[in-house]
CSV table of C-alpha atoms and ligand atoms in Angstrom, one decimal:
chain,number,residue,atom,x,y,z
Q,19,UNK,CA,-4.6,-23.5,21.4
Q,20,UNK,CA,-4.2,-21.7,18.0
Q,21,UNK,CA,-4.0,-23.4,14.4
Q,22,UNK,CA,-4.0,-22.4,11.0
Q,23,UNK,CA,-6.5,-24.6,9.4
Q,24,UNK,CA,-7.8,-25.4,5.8
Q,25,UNK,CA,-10.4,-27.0,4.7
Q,26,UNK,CA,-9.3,-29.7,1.8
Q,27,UNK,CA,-9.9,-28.9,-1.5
Q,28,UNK,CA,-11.4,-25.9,-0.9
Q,29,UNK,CA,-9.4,-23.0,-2.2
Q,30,UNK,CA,-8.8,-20.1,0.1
Q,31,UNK,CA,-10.2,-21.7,3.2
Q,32,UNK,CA,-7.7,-21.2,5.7
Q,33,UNK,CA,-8.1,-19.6,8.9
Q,34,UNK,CA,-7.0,-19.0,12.4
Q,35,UNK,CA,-9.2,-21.4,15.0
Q,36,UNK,CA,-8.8,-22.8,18.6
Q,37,UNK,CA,-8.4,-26.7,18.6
Q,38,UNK,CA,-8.1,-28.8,21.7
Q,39,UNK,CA,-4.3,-29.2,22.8
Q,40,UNK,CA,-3.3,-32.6,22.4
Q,41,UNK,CA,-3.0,-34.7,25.7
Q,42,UNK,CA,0.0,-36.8,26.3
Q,43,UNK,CA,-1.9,-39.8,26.6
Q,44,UNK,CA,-3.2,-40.0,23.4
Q,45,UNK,CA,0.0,-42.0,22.3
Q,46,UNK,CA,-0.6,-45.3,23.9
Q,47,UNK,CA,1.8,-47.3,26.5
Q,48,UNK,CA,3.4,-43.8,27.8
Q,49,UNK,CA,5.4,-43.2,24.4
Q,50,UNK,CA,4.2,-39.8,24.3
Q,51,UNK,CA,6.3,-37.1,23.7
Q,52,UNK,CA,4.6,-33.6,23.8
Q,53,UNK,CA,6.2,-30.7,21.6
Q,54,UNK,CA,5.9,-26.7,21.9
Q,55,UNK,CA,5.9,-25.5,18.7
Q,56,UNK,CA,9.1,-23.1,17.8
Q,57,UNK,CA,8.5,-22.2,14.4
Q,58,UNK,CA,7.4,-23.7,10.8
Q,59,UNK,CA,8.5,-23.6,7.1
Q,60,UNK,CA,6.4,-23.2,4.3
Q,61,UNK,CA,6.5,-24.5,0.9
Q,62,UNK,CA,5.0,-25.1,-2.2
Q,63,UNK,CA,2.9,-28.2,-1.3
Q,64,UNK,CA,1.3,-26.0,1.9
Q,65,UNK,CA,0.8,-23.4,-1.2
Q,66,UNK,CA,-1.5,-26.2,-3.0
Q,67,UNK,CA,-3.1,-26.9,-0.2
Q,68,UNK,CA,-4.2,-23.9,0.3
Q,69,UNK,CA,-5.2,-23.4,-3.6
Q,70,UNK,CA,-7.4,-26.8,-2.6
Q,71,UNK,CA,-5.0,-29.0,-5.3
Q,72,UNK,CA,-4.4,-31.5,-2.6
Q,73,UNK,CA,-5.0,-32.6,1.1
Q,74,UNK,CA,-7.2,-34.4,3.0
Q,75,UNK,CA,-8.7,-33.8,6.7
Q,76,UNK,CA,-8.3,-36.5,9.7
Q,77,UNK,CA,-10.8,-38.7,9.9
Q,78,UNK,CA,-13.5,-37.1,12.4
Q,79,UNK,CA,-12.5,-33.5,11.1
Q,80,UNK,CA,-13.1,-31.0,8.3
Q,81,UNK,CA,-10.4,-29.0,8.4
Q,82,UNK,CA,-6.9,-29.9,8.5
Q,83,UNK,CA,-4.1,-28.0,10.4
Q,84,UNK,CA,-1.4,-26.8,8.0
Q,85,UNK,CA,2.6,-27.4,8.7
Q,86,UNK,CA,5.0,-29.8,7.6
Q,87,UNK,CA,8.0,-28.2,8.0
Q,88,UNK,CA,8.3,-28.0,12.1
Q,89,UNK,CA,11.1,-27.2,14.6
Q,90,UNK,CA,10.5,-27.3,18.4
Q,91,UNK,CA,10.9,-28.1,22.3
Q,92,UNK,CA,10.2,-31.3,24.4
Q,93,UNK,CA,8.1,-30.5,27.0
Q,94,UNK,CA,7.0,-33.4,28.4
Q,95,UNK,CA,7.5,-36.8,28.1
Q,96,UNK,CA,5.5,-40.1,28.9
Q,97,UNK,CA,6.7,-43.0,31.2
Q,98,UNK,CA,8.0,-45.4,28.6
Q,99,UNK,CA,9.8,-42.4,26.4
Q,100,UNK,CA,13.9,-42.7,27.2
Q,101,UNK,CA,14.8,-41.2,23.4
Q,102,UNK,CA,14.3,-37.9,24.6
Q,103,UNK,CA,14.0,-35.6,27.4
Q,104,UNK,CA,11.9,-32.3,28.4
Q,105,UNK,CA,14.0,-29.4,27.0
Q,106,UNK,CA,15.7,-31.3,23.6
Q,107,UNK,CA,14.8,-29.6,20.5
Q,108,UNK,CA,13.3,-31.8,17.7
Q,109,UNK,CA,12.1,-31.7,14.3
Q,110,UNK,CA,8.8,-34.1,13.1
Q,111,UNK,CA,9.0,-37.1,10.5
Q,112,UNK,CA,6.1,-35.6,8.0
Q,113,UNK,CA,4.5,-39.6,6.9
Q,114,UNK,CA,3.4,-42.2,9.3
Q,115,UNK,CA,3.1,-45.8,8.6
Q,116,UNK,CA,0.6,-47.3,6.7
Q,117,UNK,CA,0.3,-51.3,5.8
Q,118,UNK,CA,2.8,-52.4,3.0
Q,119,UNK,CA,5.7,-54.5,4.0
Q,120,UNK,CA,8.0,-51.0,3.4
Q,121,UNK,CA,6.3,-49.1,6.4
Q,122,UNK,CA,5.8,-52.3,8.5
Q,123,UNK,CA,9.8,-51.8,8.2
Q,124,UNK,CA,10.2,-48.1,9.0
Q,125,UNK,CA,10.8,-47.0,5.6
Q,126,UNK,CA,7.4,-45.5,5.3
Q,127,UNK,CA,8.5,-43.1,2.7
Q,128,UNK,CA,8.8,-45.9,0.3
Q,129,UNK,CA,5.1,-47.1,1.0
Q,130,UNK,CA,3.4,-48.7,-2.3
Q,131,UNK,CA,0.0,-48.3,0.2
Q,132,UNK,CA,-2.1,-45.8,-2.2
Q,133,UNK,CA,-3.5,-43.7,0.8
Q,134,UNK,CA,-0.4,-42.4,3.0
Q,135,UNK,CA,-0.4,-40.8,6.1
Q,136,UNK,CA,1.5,-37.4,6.4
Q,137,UNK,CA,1.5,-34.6,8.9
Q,138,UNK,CA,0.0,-31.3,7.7
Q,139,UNK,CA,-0.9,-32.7,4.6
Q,140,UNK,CA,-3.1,-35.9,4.1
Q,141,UNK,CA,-5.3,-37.1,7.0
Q,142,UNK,CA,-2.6,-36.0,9.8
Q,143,UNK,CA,-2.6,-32.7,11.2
Q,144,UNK,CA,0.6,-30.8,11.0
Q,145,UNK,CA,2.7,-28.0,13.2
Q,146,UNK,CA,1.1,-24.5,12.0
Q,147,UNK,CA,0.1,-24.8,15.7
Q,148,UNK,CA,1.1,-24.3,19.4
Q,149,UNK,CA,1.7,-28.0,20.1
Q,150,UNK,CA,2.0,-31.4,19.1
Q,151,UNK,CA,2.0,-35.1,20.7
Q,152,UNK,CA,4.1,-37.8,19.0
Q,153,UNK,CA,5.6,-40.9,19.0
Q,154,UNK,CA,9.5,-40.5,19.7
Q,155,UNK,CA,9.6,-42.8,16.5
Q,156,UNK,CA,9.4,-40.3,14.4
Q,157,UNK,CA,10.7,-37.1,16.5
Q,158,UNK,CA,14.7,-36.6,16.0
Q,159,UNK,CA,17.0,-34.5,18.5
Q,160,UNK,CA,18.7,-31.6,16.9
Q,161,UNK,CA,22.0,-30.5,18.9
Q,162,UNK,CA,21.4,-26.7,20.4
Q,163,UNK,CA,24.3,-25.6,18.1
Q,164,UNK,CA,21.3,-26.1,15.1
Q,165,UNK,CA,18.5,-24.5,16.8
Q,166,UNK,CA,18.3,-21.5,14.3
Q,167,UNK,CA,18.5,-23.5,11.5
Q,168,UNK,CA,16.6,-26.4,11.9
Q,169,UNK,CA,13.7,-25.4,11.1
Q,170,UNK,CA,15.4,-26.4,7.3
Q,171,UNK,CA,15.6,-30.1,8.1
Q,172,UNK,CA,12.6,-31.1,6.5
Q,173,UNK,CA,13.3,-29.8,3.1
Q,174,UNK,CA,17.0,-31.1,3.5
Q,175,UNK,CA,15.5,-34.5,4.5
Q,176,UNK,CA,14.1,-34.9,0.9
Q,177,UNK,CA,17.5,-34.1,-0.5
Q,178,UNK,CA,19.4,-36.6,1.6
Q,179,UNK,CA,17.1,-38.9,0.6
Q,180,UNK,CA,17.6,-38.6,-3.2
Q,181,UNK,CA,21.3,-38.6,-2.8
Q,182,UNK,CA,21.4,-41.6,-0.6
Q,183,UNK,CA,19.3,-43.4,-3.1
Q,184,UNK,CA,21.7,-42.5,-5.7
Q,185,UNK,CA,24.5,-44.1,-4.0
Q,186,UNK,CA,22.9,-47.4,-3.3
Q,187,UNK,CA,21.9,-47.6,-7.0
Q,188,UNK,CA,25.5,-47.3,-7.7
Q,189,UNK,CA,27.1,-50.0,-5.8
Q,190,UNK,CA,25.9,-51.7,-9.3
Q,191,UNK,CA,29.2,-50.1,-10.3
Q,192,UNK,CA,31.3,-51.5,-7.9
Q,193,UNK,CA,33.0,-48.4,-7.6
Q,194,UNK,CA,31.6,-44.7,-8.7
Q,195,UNK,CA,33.2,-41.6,-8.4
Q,196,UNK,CA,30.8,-39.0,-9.0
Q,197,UNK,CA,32.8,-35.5,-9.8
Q,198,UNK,CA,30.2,-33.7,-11.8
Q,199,UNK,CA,26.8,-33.0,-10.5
Q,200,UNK,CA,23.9,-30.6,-12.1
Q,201,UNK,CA,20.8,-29.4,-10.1
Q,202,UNK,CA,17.9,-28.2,-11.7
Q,203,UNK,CA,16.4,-25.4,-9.8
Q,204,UNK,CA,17.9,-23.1,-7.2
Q,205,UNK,CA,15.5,-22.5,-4.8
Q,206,UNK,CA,15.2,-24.0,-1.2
Q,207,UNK,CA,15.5,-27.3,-2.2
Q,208,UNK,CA,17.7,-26.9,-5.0
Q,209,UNK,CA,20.2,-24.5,-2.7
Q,210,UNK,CA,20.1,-27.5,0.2
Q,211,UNK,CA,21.0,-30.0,-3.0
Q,212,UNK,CA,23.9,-27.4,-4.0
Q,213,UNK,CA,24.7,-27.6,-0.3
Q,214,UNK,CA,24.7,-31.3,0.3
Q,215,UNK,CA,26.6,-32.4,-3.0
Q,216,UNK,CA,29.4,-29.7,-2.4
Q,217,UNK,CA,29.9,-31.7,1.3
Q,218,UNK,CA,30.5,-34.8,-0.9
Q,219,UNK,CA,33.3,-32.7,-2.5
Q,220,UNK,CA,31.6,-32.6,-6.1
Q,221,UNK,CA,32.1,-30.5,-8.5
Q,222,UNK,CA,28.6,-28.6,-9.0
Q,223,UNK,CA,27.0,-26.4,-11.6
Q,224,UNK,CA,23.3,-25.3,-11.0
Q,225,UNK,CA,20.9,-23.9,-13.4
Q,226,UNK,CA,17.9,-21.5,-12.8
Q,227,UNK,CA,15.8,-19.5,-14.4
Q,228,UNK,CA,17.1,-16.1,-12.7
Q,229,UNK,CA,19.8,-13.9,-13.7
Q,230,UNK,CA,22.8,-13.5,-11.6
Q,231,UNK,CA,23.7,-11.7,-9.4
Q,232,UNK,CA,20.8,-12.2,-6.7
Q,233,UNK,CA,20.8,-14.0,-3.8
Q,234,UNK,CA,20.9,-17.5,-4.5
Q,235,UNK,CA,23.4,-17.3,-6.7
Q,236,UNK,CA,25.5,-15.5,-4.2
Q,237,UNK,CA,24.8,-18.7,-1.8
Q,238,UNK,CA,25.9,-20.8,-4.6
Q,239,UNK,CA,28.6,-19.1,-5.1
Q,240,UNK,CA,30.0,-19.2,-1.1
Q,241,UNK,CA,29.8,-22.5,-1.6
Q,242,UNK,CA,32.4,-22.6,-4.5
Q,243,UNK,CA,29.6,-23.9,-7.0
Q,244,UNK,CA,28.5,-22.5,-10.5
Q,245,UNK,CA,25.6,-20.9,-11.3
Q,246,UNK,CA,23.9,-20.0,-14.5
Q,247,UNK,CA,20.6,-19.0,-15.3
Q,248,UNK,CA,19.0,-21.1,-18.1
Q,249,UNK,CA,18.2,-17.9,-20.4
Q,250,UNK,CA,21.9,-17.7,-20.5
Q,251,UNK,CA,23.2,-21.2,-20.4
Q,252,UNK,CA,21.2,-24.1,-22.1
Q,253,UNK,CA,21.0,-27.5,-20.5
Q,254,UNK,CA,22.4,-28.6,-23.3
Q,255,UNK,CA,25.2,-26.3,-23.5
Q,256,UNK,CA,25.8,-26.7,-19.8
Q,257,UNK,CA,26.4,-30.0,-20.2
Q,258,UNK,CA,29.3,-29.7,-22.9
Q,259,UNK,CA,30.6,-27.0,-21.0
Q,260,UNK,CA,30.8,-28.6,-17.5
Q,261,UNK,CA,29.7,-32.6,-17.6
Q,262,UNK,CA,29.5,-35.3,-18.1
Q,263,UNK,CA,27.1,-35.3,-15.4
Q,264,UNK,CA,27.4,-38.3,-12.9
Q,265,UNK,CA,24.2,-36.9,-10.8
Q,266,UNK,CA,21.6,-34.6,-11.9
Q,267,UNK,CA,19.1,-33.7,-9.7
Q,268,UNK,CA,15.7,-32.2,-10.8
Q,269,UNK,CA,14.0,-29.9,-7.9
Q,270,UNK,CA,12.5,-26.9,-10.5
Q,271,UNK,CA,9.2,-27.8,-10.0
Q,272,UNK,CA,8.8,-27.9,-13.8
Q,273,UNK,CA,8.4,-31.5,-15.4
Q,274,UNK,CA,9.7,-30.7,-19.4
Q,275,UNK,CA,13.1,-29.9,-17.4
Q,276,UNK,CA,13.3,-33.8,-16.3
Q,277,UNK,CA,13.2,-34.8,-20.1
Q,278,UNK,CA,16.2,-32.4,-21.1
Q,279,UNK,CA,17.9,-33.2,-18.2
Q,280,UNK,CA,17.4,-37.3,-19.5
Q,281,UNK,CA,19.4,-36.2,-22.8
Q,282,UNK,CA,22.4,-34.5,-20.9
Q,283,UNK,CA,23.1,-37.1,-18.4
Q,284,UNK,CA,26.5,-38.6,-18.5
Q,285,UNK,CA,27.3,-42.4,-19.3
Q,286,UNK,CA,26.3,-44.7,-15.9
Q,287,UNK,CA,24.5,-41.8,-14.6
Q,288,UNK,CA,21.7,-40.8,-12.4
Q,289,UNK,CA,18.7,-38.7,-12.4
Q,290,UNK,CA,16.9,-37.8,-9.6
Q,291,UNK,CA,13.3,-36.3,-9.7
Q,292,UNK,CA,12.2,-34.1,-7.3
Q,293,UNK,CA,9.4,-32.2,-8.0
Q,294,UNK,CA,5.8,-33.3,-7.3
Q,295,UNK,CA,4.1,-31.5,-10.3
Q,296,UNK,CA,0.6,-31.7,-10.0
Q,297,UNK,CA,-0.8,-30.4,-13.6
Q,298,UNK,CA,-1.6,-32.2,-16.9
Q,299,UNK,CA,0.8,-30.4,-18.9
Q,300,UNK,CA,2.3,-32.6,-21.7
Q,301,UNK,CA,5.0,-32.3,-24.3
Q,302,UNK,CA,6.7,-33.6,-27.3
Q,303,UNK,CA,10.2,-35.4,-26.8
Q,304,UNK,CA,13.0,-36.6,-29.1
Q,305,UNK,CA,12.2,-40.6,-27.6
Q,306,UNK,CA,14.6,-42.4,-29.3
Q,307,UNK,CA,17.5,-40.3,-28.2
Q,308,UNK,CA,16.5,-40.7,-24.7
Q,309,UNK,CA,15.7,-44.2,-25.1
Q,310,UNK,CA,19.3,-44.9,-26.9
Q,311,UNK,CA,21.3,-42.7,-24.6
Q,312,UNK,CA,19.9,-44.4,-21.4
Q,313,UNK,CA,20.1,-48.2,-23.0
Q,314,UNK,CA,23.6,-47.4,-24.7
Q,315,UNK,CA,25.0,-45.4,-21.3
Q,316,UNK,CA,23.2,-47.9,-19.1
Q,317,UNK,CA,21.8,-44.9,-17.0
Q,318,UNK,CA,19.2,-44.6,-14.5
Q,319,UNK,CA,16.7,-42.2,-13.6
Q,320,UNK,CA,14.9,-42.4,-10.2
Q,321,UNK,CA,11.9,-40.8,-8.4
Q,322,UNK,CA,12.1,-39.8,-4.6
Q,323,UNK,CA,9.7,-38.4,-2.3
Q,324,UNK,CA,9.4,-38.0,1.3
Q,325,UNK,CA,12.1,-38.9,3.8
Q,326,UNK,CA,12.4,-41.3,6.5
Q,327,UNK,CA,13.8,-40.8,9.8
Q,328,UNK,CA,17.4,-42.0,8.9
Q,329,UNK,CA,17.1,-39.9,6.2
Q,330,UNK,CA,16.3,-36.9,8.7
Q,331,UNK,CA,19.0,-38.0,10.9
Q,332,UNK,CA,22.0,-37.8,7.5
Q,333,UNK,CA,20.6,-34.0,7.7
Q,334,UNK,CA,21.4,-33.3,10.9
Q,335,UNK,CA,25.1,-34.5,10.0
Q,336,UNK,CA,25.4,-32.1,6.6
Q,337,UNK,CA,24.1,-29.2,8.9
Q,338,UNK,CA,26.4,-29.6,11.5
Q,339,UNK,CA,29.1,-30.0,8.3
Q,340,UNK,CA,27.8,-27.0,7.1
Q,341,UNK,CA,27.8,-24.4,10.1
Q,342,UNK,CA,31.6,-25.6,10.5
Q,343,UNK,CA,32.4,-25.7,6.7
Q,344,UNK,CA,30.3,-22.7,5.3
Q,345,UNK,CA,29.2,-20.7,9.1
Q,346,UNK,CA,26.3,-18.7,8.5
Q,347,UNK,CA,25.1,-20.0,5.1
Q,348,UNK,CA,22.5,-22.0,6.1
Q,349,UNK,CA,20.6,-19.2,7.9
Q,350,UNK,CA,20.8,-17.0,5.2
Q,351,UNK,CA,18.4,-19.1,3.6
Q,352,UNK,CA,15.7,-17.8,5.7
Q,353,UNK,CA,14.5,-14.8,4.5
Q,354,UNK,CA,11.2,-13.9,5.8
Q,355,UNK,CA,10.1,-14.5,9.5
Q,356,UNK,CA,6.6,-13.9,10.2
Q,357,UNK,CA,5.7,-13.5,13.8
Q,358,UNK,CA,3.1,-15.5,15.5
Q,359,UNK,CA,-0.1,-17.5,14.2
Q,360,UNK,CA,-2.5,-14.3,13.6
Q,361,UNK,CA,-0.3,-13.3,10.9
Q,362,UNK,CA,-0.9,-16.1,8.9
Q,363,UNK,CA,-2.2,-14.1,5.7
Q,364,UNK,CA,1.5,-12.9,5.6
Q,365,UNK,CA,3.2,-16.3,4.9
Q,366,UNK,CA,1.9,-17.0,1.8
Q,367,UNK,CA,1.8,-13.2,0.7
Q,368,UNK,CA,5.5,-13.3,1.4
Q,369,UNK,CA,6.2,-17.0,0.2
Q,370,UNK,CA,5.3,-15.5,-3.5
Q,371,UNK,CA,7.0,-12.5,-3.6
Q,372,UNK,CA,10.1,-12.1,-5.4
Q,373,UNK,CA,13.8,-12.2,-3.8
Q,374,UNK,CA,12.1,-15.3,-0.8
Q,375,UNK,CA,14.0,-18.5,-0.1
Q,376,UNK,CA,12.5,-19.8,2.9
Q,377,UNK,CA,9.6,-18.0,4.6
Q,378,UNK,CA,8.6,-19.1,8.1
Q,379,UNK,CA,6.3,-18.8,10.9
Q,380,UNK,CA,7.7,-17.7,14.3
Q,381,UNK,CA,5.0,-18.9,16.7
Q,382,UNK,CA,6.9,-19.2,20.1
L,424,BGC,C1,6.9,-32.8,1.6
L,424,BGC,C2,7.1,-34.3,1.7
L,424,BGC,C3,5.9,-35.0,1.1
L,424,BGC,C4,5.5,-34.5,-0.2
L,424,BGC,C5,4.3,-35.1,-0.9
L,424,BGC,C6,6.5,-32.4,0.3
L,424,BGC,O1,6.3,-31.0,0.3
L,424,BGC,O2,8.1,-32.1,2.0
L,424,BGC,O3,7.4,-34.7,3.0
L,424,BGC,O4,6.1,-36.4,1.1
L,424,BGC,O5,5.4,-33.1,-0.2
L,424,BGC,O6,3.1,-34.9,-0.1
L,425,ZN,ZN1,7.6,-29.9,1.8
């Protein structure tokens, strides 16, 4: 079968090879569960991977196939598989289990391990391919009714994540009503943030760095929340004007965001970050602001990465929400559809031009 491959930390190394297709049987005890590849997102992380910033090949290979972002159809399954059936569409976990207690107990994507295992990025080969085999651990069902749009899990994943991290950090309060919400950042994951706060009936204002009108602030606006671009509207100046925020979430990409966003959060709040910034870029901040509005609003601020199957499965529940609540919105997201492997080159090309949301691979 076909793959797009890189090699690891080699910029500009991908390319279209034949790979063995994976056998059933290489999941021990008949918990196999073979997949035909529908189609793939890409994102920024398969962009630094490709620019060599990050990655690492299975052991045994030098190349790694690309893909984290996967949507797809059962088409076999092993003896001892009764999760799923030949036929179900699925979406892939991206991390596997390692050894700290946290992944010993299915919440892999809090492993404290410093090597981790994830699917078309690090030591694990992803879905920029015709097929692959899994454990039914870490493959979820996605009703038919979601089959265009599922390809989207993924990113949402990381967003249910952050916002179900948020409310367990508030039963501190005993009760929190969270009314005001600002996200930082309106592309994919910023938009499926948007999406996923406005289900939990907040009220939400989203800063960018684009003007309006343009498409994402259109799909902001469907949704009933505000949007600004940052040129226009200061953090700062967003936050007198529509806070005090009870939940800020950071997805810009851009790490001197998360230290303004620190000075406008509201009293008892939280900030969520987001973005996996790989640079060495370093700034000047007002410290004992920060430090005296978090210790006098007794406010938290939390990191999140990754997603765990439960966190997969709260997805699948805001996009069936969403194709009742807002129909149509969530595949407006995906603007470019390239078709088949071959044309690899033309992901990335499109992923980078201007006016792209979500750019995907059609492969069958
Ligand atoms: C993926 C996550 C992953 C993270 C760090 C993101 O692009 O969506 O699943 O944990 O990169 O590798
Ligand atoms: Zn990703």
């Amino acid at each position: 079968m076909q793959a797009i491959t890189i090699i690891p930390r080699t910029p500009h190394s991908t390319q279209l090879r034949d790979v063995p297709k994976p056998a059933l049987e290489s999941v021990a005890n008949g918990r196999g569960v073979l997949v035909k590849i529908i189609r793939v997102g890409v994102d920024g992380t398969d962009r630094e991977l490709q620019e060599g910033l990050y990655g690492a090949p299975p052991p045994g290979f030098d190349y790694l196939i690309e893909g984290h972002e996967s949507f797809g159809q059962v088409q076999a399954v092993g003896a001892n598989v009764h999760e799923l059936e030949p036929g179900d569409f699925v979406v892939a976990t991206v991390r596997r289990p390692g050894s700290s207690i946290y992944d010993l107990i299915g919440e892999y994507d809090f492993t404290t391990d410093d090597t981790y295992y994830e699917r078309g990025i690090n030591l694990l080969h992803g879905f920029l391919t015709e097929y692959y085999v899994d454990q039914p651990e870490y493959i979820v069902r996605i009703p038919p009714g979601l089959k265009d749009v599922a390809v989207l899990l993924e990113p949402t994943s990381i967003i249910e994540k952050g916002i179900a991290q948020t409310f367990e950090i508030q039963r501190r309060l005993k009760v929190w009503q969270p009314r005001r919400a600002l996200v930082m950042g309106a592309g994919s994951i910023g938009l499926l943030a948007t999406l996923a706060l406005i289900l939990r009936g907040m009220d939400v204002t989203v800063l960018g760095k684009d003007h309006k009108p343009y498409l994402n602030s259109d799909l902001i606006g469907q949704l009933g929340a505000f949007y600004e671009s940052t040129d226009k509207l200061s953090i700062a100046e967003a936050a007198r004007q529509r806070g005090p925020f009870d939940i800020i979430l950071e997805c810009t990409g851009y790490s001197p965001i998360a230290f303004e966003c620190m000075q406008v959060l509201g009293k008892n709040g939280v900030l969520v970050l987001a973005s996996v910034t790989g640079g060495n870029r370093a700034i000047t901040v007002p410290s004992d602001q920060i430090n005296l509005g978090f210790v006098l609003g007794n406010k938290v601020m939390v990191g999140t990465v990754n997603a765990n199957r439960t966190f997969f499965e709260m997805g699948v529940e805001d996009m069936a929400l969403a194709a009742v609540e807002f129909p149509g919105w969530l595949a407006r997201l995906i603007t470019t559809r390239v078709r088949g492997l071959a044309n690899y080159k033309d992901l990335f090309t499109e992923m980078s031009a201007p006016g792209q949301i979500k750019v995907v691979c059609e492969i069958s």
